[in-house]
Short mmCIF file of C-alpha atoms and ligand atoms in Angstrom, two decimals:
data_model
loop_
_atom_site.label_atom_id
_atom_site.label_comp_id
_atom_site.label_asym_id
_atom_site.label_seq_id
_atom_site.Cartn_x
_atom_site.Cartn_y
_atom_site.Cartn_z
CA MET A 10 66.00 58.32 -52.56
CA GLU A 11 67.12 61.06 -50.21
CA THR A 12 65.62 60.62 -46.75
CA PHE A 13 65.30 63.24 -44.08
CA SER A 14 68.09 61.74 -42.05
CA THR A 15 70.43 62.34 -44.95
CA LEU A 16 68.74 65.66 -45.64
CA PHE A 17 69.68 66.75 -42.09
CA ALA A 18 73.29 66.38 -43.16
CA ARG A 19 72.75 69.46 -45.27
CA PHE A 20 70.98 72.73 -44.46
CA LEU A 21 67.20 72.84 -44.92
CA ARG A 22 65.07 75.53 -46.57
CA ILE A 23 62.26 76.25 -44.16
CA VAL A 24 59.36 78.52 -45.03
CA ILE A 25 57.12 79.83 -42.17
CA PRO A 26 53.88 81.61 -43.20
CA GLY A 27 52.78 83.76 -40.23
CA GLY A 28 56.26 83.36 -38.63
CA SER A 29 56.44 86.95 -37.34
CA GLY A 30 54.60 86.10 -34.05
CA GLN A 31 55.70 84.40 -30.84
CA LEU A 32 56.07 80.78 -32.12
CA GLY A 33 57.58 81.92 -35.47
CA GLN A 34 60.35 83.85 -33.74
CA VAL A 35 61.15 80.82 -31.52
CA LEU A 36 61.36 78.50 -34.53
CA ALA A 37 63.05 80.89 -36.89
CA ARG A 38 65.82 81.55 -34.30
CA HIS A 39 66.22 77.89 -33.47
CA PHE A 40 66.58 76.76 -37.07
CA GLN A 41 68.75 79.71 -38.17
CA GLU A 42 71.20 79.13 -35.27
CA ARG A 43 71.61 75.57 -36.60
CA GLY A 44 72.45 76.87 -40.08
CA HIS A 45 69.17 76.29 -41.89
CA HIS A 46 67.74 78.88 -44.22
CA VAL A 47 64.54 80.46 -42.85
CA THR A 48 61.98 82.46 -44.86
CA VAL A 49 59.07 84.06 -43.00
CA LEU A 50 56.00 84.96 -45.04
CA THR A 51 54.43 88.11 -43.54
CA ARG A 52 51.77 90.65 -44.36
CA GLY A 53 54.39 93.08 -43.03
CA PRO A 54 55.99 95.40 -42.36
CA TYR A 55 58.28 93.04 -40.49
CA THR A 56 62.07 92.74 -40.49
CA ALA A 57 64.12 90.04 -38.81
CA PRO A 58 67.61 88.56 -38.87
CA TRP A 59 66.24 85.93 -41.34
CA GLN A 60 64.63 86.31 -44.79
CA THR A 61 61.20 87.89 -44.78
CA VAL A 62 58.92 87.80 -47.84
CA HIS A 63 55.62 89.61 -48.42
CA TRP A 64 52.37 87.65 -48.83
CA ASP A 65 48.80 88.76 -48.28
CA GLY A 66 47.56 85.38 -46.89
CA GLU A 67 44.71 85.64 -49.46
CA GLU A 68 45.91 84.84 -52.99
CA PRO A 69 48.73 82.97 -54.63
CA GLY A 70 51.50 85.47 -55.68
CA PRO A 71 55.28 85.76 -56.11
CA TRP A 72 55.67 84.30 -52.60
CA THR A 73 54.84 80.84 -53.88
CA GLU A 74 58.24 80.66 -55.54
CA TYR A 75 59.82 80.41 -52.09
CA LEU A 76 57.88 77.15 -51.46
CA GLU A 77 59.07 75.62 -54.74
CA GLY A 78 61.94 73.35 -53.80
CA ALA A 79 61.68 74.15 -50.04
CA ASP A 80 62.19 71.28 -47.59
CA VAL A 81 59.68 72.33 -44.92
CA CYS A 82 56.66 74.57 -44.58
CA ILE A 83 55.32 75.47 -41.07
CA ASN A 84 52.05 77.46 -41.18
CA LEU A 85 51.51 79.65 -38.09
CA ALA A 86 49.32 82.31 -39.70
CA GLY A 87 46.14 83.22 -37.86
CA ARG A 88 44.51 86.20 -36.07
CA SER A 89 45.58 86.18 -32.43
CA VAL A 90 43.08 84.50 -30.14
CA ASN A 91 44.02 86.98 -27.34
CA CYS A 92 40.83 89.07 -27.78
CA ARG A 93 37.11 89.04 -26.90
CA TYR A 94 35.23 86.52 -28.97
CA ASP A 95 32.76 88.94 -30.40
CA ALA A 96 31.25 88.20 -33.87
CA ALA A 97 33.85 90.11 -35.84
CA ASN A 98 36.84 88.58 -33.99
CA ARG A 99 35.37 85.09 -34.26
CA GLN A 100 35.02 85.51 -38.01
CA SER A 101 38.56 86.76 -38.24
CA ILE A 102 40.03 84.03 -36.02
CA TYR A 103 38.23 81.34 -37.98
CA ARG A 104 38.66 82.68 -41.50
CA SER A 105 42.43 83.52 -41.16
CA ARG A 106 43.23 79.94 -40.19
CA MET A 107 40.86 78.18 -42.61
CA HIS A 108 41.73 80.41 -45.59
CA THR A 109 45.58 80.30 -45.29
CA THR A 110 45.47 76.53 -44.77
CA ARG A 111 43.33 76.01 -47.91
CA LEU A 112 45.44 78.51 -49.85
CA LEU A 113 48.61 76.60 -48.88
CA ASN A 114 46.94 73.28 -49.75
CA GLN A 115 46.20 74.61 -53.16
CA VAL A 116 49.65 76.07 -53.73
CA ILE A 117 51.55 73.06 -52.41
CA THR A 118 49.49 70.63 -54.49
CA ASN A 119 50.46 72.52 -57.63
CA LEU A 120 54.19 72.87 -57.01
CA ALA A 121 56.64 70.87 -59.20
CA SER A 122 58.86 70.23 -56.20
CA PRO A 123 56.76 70.70 -53.02
CA PRO A 124 58.07 70.65 -49.46
CA ARG A 125 58.66 67.19 -48.02
CA VAL A 126 56.91 68.00 -44.84
CA TRP A 127 54.21 70.50 -43.98
CA LEU A 128 53.24 71.34 -40.34
CA ILE A 129 50.51 73.57 -39.12
CA ALA A 130 49.79 75.04 -35.71
CA SER A 131 46.73 73.39 -34.20
CA SER A 132 45.97 73.56 -30.47
CA ALA A 133 45.83 71.38 -27.38
CA THR A 134 42.53 73.08 -26.66
CA ILE A 135 40.94 70.69 -29.13
CA TYR A 136 40.59 68.18 -26.27
CA ARG A 137 37.78 68.34 -23.77
CA HIS A 138 37.96 70.00 -20.34
CA SER A 139 39.60 67.20 -18.36
CA LEU A 140 40.18 66.89 -14.65
CA ASP A 141 39.86 63.09 -14.50
CA ARG A 142 42.49 61.77 -16.97
CA ALA A 143 45.27 62.73 -19.36
CA MET A 144 44.51 63.19 -23.06
CA GLU A 145 46.89 61.65 -25.57
CA GLU A 146 46.28 61.39 -29.28
CA ALA A 147 45.05 57.81 -29.43
CA THR A 148 42.66 57.82 -26.51
CA GLY A 149 41.98 61.54 -25.82
CA GLU A 150 38.48 62.82 -26.28
CA LEU A 151 37.89 65.94 -28.39
CA GLY A 152 35.98 68.73 -26.67
CA GLY A 153 32.78 70.67 -27.44
CA TYR A 154 29.65 70.95 -25.36
CA GLU A 155 30.98 68.57 -22.67
CA ARG A 156 29.68 68.68 -19.09
CA ILE A 157 32.28 70.41 -16.93
CA SER A 158 30.52 70.09 -13.54
CA ARG A 159 27.35 68.79 -12.14
CA TRP A 160 25.65 72.03 -13.02
CA ARG A 161 27.44 73.41 -16.06
CA HIS A 162 28.36 72.51 -19.63
CA ALA A 163 31.37 73.97 -21.39
CA PRO A 164 30.81 77.65 -22.08
CA GLU A 165 30.04 78.65 -25.61
CA THR A 166 33.49 80.44 -25.98
CA TRP A 167 35.25 77.11 -25.26
CA ASN A 168 33.08 75.40 -27.84
CA PHE A 169 34.07 78.00 -30.30
CA SER A 170 37.84 77.37 -29.77
CA VAL A 171 37.38 73.61 -30.08
CA GLY A 172 35.31 74.07 -33.24
CA VAL A 173 38.04 76.22 -34.82
CA ALA A 174 40.70 73.63 -34.08
CA LYS A 175 38.61 70.74 -35.45
CA ASP A 176 37.71 72.57 -38.67
CA TRP A 177 41.26 73.82 -39.09
CA GLU A 178 42.66 70.26 -38.92
CA ALA A 179 39.96 69.03 -41.26
CA ALA A 180 40.76 71.73 -43.77
CA PHE A 181 44.45 70.81 -43.49
CA PHE A 182 44.03 67.06 -44.03
CA GLU A 183 41.22 67.42 -46.66
CA ALA A 184 43.61 67.79 -49.66
CA GLU A 185 45.88 64.93 -50.66
CA THR A 186 49.49 65.90 -50.96
CA PRO A 187 51.22 62.66 -52.05
CA GLN A 188 54.74 64.15 -51.94
CA THR A 189 54.24 66.07 -48.71
CA ARG A 190 53.87 64.57 -45.25
CA LYS A 191 51.45 66.49 -43.00
CA VAL A 192 51.69 67.10 -39.27
CA ALA A 193 49.23 69.08 -37.14
CA LEU A 194 50.91 70.47 -34.04
CA ARG A 195 48.37 70.23 -31.15
CA SER A 196 50.45 72.57 -29.03
CA ALA A 197 49.91 73.46 -25.39
CA ILE A 198 50.71 77.03 -24.29
CA VAL A 199 54.33 77.72 -25.21
CA PHE A 200 56.27 79.40 -22.41
CA SER A 201 58.87 81.97 -23.55
CA PRO A 202 60.61 84.58 -21.42
CA THR A 203 59.19 87.43 -23.46
CA PRO A 204 56.93 90.40 -22.49
CA GLY A 205 53.32 89.97 -23.66
CA SER A 206 53.57 86.11 -23.74
CA ALA A 207 51.61 83.92 -21.37
CA PHE A 208 54.68 83.62 -19.22
CA GLY A 209 55.14 87.43 -19.18
CA ILE A 210 51.50 88.00 -18.17
CA LEU A 211 51.48 85.36 -15.38
CA SER A 212 54.84 86.62 -14.14
CA ASN A 213 53.55 90.16 -13.89
CA LEU A 214 50.64 88.90 -11.70
CA VAL A 215 53.09 87.00 -9.49
CA ARG A 216 55.34 90.02 -9.02
CA LEU A 217 52.28 92.09 -8.05
CA SER A 218 51.47 89.43 -5.39
CA LEU A 219 48.39 88.41 -7.41
CA GLY A 220 49.87 85.06 -8.36
CA GLY A 221 47.58 82.77 -6.27
CA LYS A 222 45.41 80.04 -7.72
CA GLN A 223 43.04 81.03 -10.42
CA GLY A 224 39.45 79.86 -10.17
CA SER A 225 39.18 76.60 -8.22
CA GLY A 226 42.93 75.99 -8.90
CA ARG A 227 42.07 72.33 -9.66
CA GLN A 228 42.02 72.79 -13.42
CA TYR A 229 45.14 71.42 -15.20
CA VAL A 230 47.66 73.61 -17.11
CA SER A 231 49.30 72.02 -20.13
CA TRP A 232 52.48 73.78 -20.97
CA ILE A 233 55.66 73.38 -22.94
CA HIS A 234 59.01 75.26 -22.64
CA GLU A 235 59.93 77.08 -25.89
CA VAL A 236 63.17 75.09 -26.05
CA ASP A 237 61.23 71.78 -26.14
CA PHE A 238 58.66 73.22 -28.60
CA ALA A 239 61.43 74.00 -31.11
CA ARG A 240 63.20 70.71 -30.44
CA ALA A 241 59.94 68.78 -30.93
CA VAL A 242 59.24 70.54 -34.24
CA GLU A 243 62.79 69.67 -35.36
CA PHE A 244 62.25 66.07 -34.26
CA LEU A 245 58.98 65.84 -36.24
CA ILE A 246 60.65 67.20 -39.33
CA ALA A 247 63.38 64.51 -39.10
CA ARG A 248 61.05 61.60 -38.36
CA GLU A 249 59.50 60.59 -41.67
CA ASP A 250 57.37 57.90 -39.95
CA LEU A 251 55.35 60.52 -38.00
CA ALA A 252 52.28 62.17 -39.54
CA GLY A 253 48.85 63.40 -38.48
CA PRO A 254 47.94 65.13 -35.23
CA ILE A 255 50.78 65.25 -32.59
CA ASN A 256 50.48 66.71 -29.08
CA LEU A 257 53.24 69.17 -28.22
CA ALA A 258 53.01 69.47 -24.39
CA SER A 259 55.33 68.53 -21.51
CA PRO A 260 54.51 65.06 -20.14
CA ASN A 261 53.62 66.62 -16.79
CA PRO A 262 50.58 69.00 -16.82
CA VAL A 263 49.90 70.28 -13.33
CA PRO A 264 46.83 71.66 -11.48
CA ASN A 265 46.70 75.46 -11.67
CA ARG A 266 47.34 75.92 -7.91
CA GLU A 267 50.57 73.91 -8.18
CA PHE A 268 51.54 75.64 -11.39
CA MET A 269 51.14 79.07 -9.79
CA ALA A 270 52.95 77.94 -6.58
CA ALA A 271 55.90 76.86 -8.60
CA LEU A 272 55.96 80.14 -10.59
CA ARG A 273 55.85 82.11 -7.27
CA TYR A 274 58.68 80.05 -5.94
CA ALA A 275 60.75 80.69 -9.12
CA TRP A 276 60.16 84.43 -8.71
CA ASP A 277 60.88 84.22 -4.93
CA VAL A 278 57.48 85.72 -4.14
CA PRO A 279 56.11 83.63 -1.19
CA ASN A 280 52.42 84.76 -1.32
CA GLY A 281 49.90 85.47 -3.96
CA PHE A 282 46.29 86.50 -3.73
CA PRO A 283 43.94 83.96 -5.43
CA THR A 284 41.63 85.17 -8.20
CA PRO A 285 38.11 83.71 -8.02
CA ARG A 286 36.37 82.75 -11.25
CA LEU A 287 34.06 85.76 -11.26
CA ALA A 288 37.00 88.16 -10.86
CA LEU A 289 38.78 86.40 -13.71
CA GLU A 290 35.73 86.77 -15.98
CA LEU A 291 35.55 90.43 -15.08
CA GLY A 292 39.36 91.04 -15.53
CA ALA A 293 39.21 89.23 -18.91
CA PHE A 294 36.34 91.50 -19.97
CA PHE A 295 38.24 94.64 -19.07
CA LEU A 296 41.51 93.36 -20.65
CA ARG A 297 39.53 92.53 -23.83
CA THR A 298 40.38 88.86 -23.70
CA GLU A 299 38.74 85.56 -22.68
CA SER A 300 39.13 83.58 -19.38
CA GLU A 301 39.21 80.23 -21.18
CA LEU A 302 43.02 80.24 -21.25
CA VAL A 303 43.17 79.89 -17.42
CA LEU A 304 39.85 78.23 -16.51
CA LYS A 305 39.66 75.30 -19.03
CA SER A 306 41.36 72.24 -17.65
CA ARG A 307 43.88 71.07 -20.27
CA ARG A 308 45.44 67.79 -19.24
CA VAL A 309 47.18 67.01 -22.50
CA VAL A 310 50.21 64.68 -22.73
CA PRO A 311 52.62 63.93 -25.65
CA GLY A 312 51.78 60.25 -26.24
CA ARG A 313 53.12 60.03 -29.79
CA LEU A 314 56.30 62.15 -29.12
CA LEU A 315 57.20 59.98 -26.09
CA GLY A 316 56.35 56.79 -28.04
CA ALA A 317 58.74 57.89 -30.78
CA GLY A 318 61.59 58.41 -28.22
CA PHE A 319 61.53 62.24 -27.92
CA GLN A 320 63.25 63.36 -24.73
CA PHE A 321 62.18 66.61 -23.04
CA GLU A 322 64.83 68.98 -21.76
CA PHE A 323 62.19 70.52 -19.35
CA PRO A 324 59.71 67.73 -18.46
CA GLU A 325 58.80 69.31 -15.04
CA TRP A 326 57.25 72.73 -14.49
CA PRO A 327 59.32 73.86 -11.51
CA GLU A 328 62.58 73.45 -13.43
CA ALA A 329 61.06 75.05 -16.54
CA ALA A 330 59.80 77.99 -14.47
CA GLU A 331 63.15 78.52 -12.85
CA ASP A 332 64.90 78.48 -16.24
CA LEU A 333 62.41 81.05 -17.71
CA VAL A 334 62.76 83.37 -14.71
CA ARG A 335 66.59 83.17 -14.98
CA GLN A 336 66.35 84.12 -18.61
CA TRP A 337 63.85 86.87 -17.97
CA ARG A 338 66.06 88.40 -15.27
CA HIS A 339 69.07 88.17 -17.62
CA ARG A 340 67.21 89.97 -20.46
CA HIS A 341 64.91 92.44 -18.75
CA ASP A 342 65.79 93.27 -15.20
N1 NAP B 409 51.67 80.77 -28.64
C1 NAP B 409 51.13 79.63 -28.14
O1 NAP B 409 51.42 79.23 -26.98
C2 NAP B 409 50.26 78.76 -28.98
C3 NAP B 409 49.84 77.51 -28.46
C4 NAP B 409 49.06 76.70 -29.25
C5 NAP B 409 48.64 77.09 -30.56
N2 NAP B 409 49.09 78.33 -31.01
C6 NAP B 409 48.65 78.76 -32.36
O2 NAP B 409 49.86 78.79 -33.15
C7 NAP B 409 49.71 79.85 -34.09
C8 NAP B 409 50.97 80.77 -33.94
O3 NAP B 409 50.96 81.25 -32.59
P1 NAP B 409 51.69 82.62 -32.21
O4 NAP B 409 51.59 82.69 -30.70
O5 NAP B 409 52.96 82.71 -32.86
O6 NAP B 409 50.64 83.68 -32.83
P2 NAP B 409 50.87 85.22 -33.14
O7 NAP B 409 52.03 85.74 -32.27
O8 NAP B 409 49.54 85.83 -33.01
O9 NAP B 409 51.38 85.21 -34.65
C9 NAP B 409 50.57 84.71 -35.70
C10 NAP B 409 50.91 85.47 -36.96
O10 NAP B 409 49.88 85.26 -37.90
C11 NAP B 409 49.78 86.36 -38.82
N3 NAP B 409 48.39 86.74 -38.97
C12 NAP B 409 47.59 87.39 -38.08
N4 NAP B 409 46.39 87.61 -38.63
C13 NAP B 409 46.40 87.06 -39.93
C14 NAP B 409 45.51 86.97 -40.98
N5 NAP B 409 44.26 87.54 -40.85
N6 NAP B 409 45.87 86.45 -42.11
C15 NAP B 409 47.12 85.92 -42.27
N7 NAP B 409 48.06 85.98 -41.30
C16 NAP B 409 47.71 86.54 -40.10
C17 NAP B 409 50.57 87.53 -38.20
O11 NAP B 409 51.72 87.70 -39.02
P3 NAP B 409 51.84 89.01 -40.01
O12 NAP B 409 51.11 90.14 -39.35
O13 NAP B 409 53.35 89.23 -40.03
O14 NAP B 409 51.34 88.60 -41.29
C18 NAP B 409 51.03 87.01 -36.84
O15 NAP B 409 52.35 87.38 -36.52
C19 NAP B 409 48.41 80.50 -33.87
O16 NAP B 409 47.48 80.01 -34.78
C20 NAP B 409 48.06 80.12 -32.44
O17 NAP B 409 46.65 80.11 -32.27
C21 NAP B 409 49.87 79.14 -30.25
#
């Protein structure tokens, strides 16, 4: 039987539902540059240097033909979480992930020649707020309603995000796909040198001298450079012995105050005003987003990737930040 190691000797057919967003662009570019054939399923209109095919994310349709005989499916579809968690947005965030995952389960189960491996985006936010110890897959504790200080429990918005990630993974693993290996990518924030991304937003703050610590500055930031994100996905496709939930995060999460200090250093901006928690809550309200992204302590580490021998090109934040700033200057300044 053909194994993935022999498969990698030829070009793969990779289908990416929801691949028009930040992570999809990173993966599509990475795999196309290596000669693989990439098809992005989009509700459109969206054009790209790779194949794009229309789907509605709701019903089976002609798009299912592109999964027949494909090698890999990577589902990234889901309403952006960069919004206020009001009732309508919550419903849309939850339903878009659950429904596309169940739809793909149904389609893949019924294909004559289904993809050999199917990966979905999950999130490192599935773990609890953690200042005390690192969370890897085997020993990490999932979040939801945890105590975050002597006086406070996790806010209800954090519980919502954890709940989405848990149900999303459960929906993914609920259907048996005997011919298709399944991997849930518990990804930390992916840092790309692109406007509008987390790196772009934090860099703008730094350049306005607003890049001091956020909140107490003690909360950990889990991060991964886009290069390592794409390399890790490629590694997981190749390694047939790896299935289930996998953390995609650099091995070295750092407290927010160190994280911001390294970013300031990379931008050559010596000082930055700190932003207290209340100001962050207010800012998030006016920017129509949530403060969870910066205030929740994500201390997530890639236990299974490291155990399998994956080597990071950017294991340390200061070097990753310098590389991202260099690329940003090259592209935008
Ligand atoms: N970026 C990160 O750092 C990060 C980290 C951890 C987890 N994640 C998760 O990984 C996934 C991909 O992230 P991303 O940053 O690439 O997201 P993104 O930029 O928001 O892209 C997601 C794509 O999903 C599609 N989509 C949106 N609403 C949809 C709906 N109602 N039904 C079907 N498709 C819909 C859109 O494609 P079309 O409009 O073309 O259909 C969109 O381009 C998301 O689920 C995100 O939560 C991201």
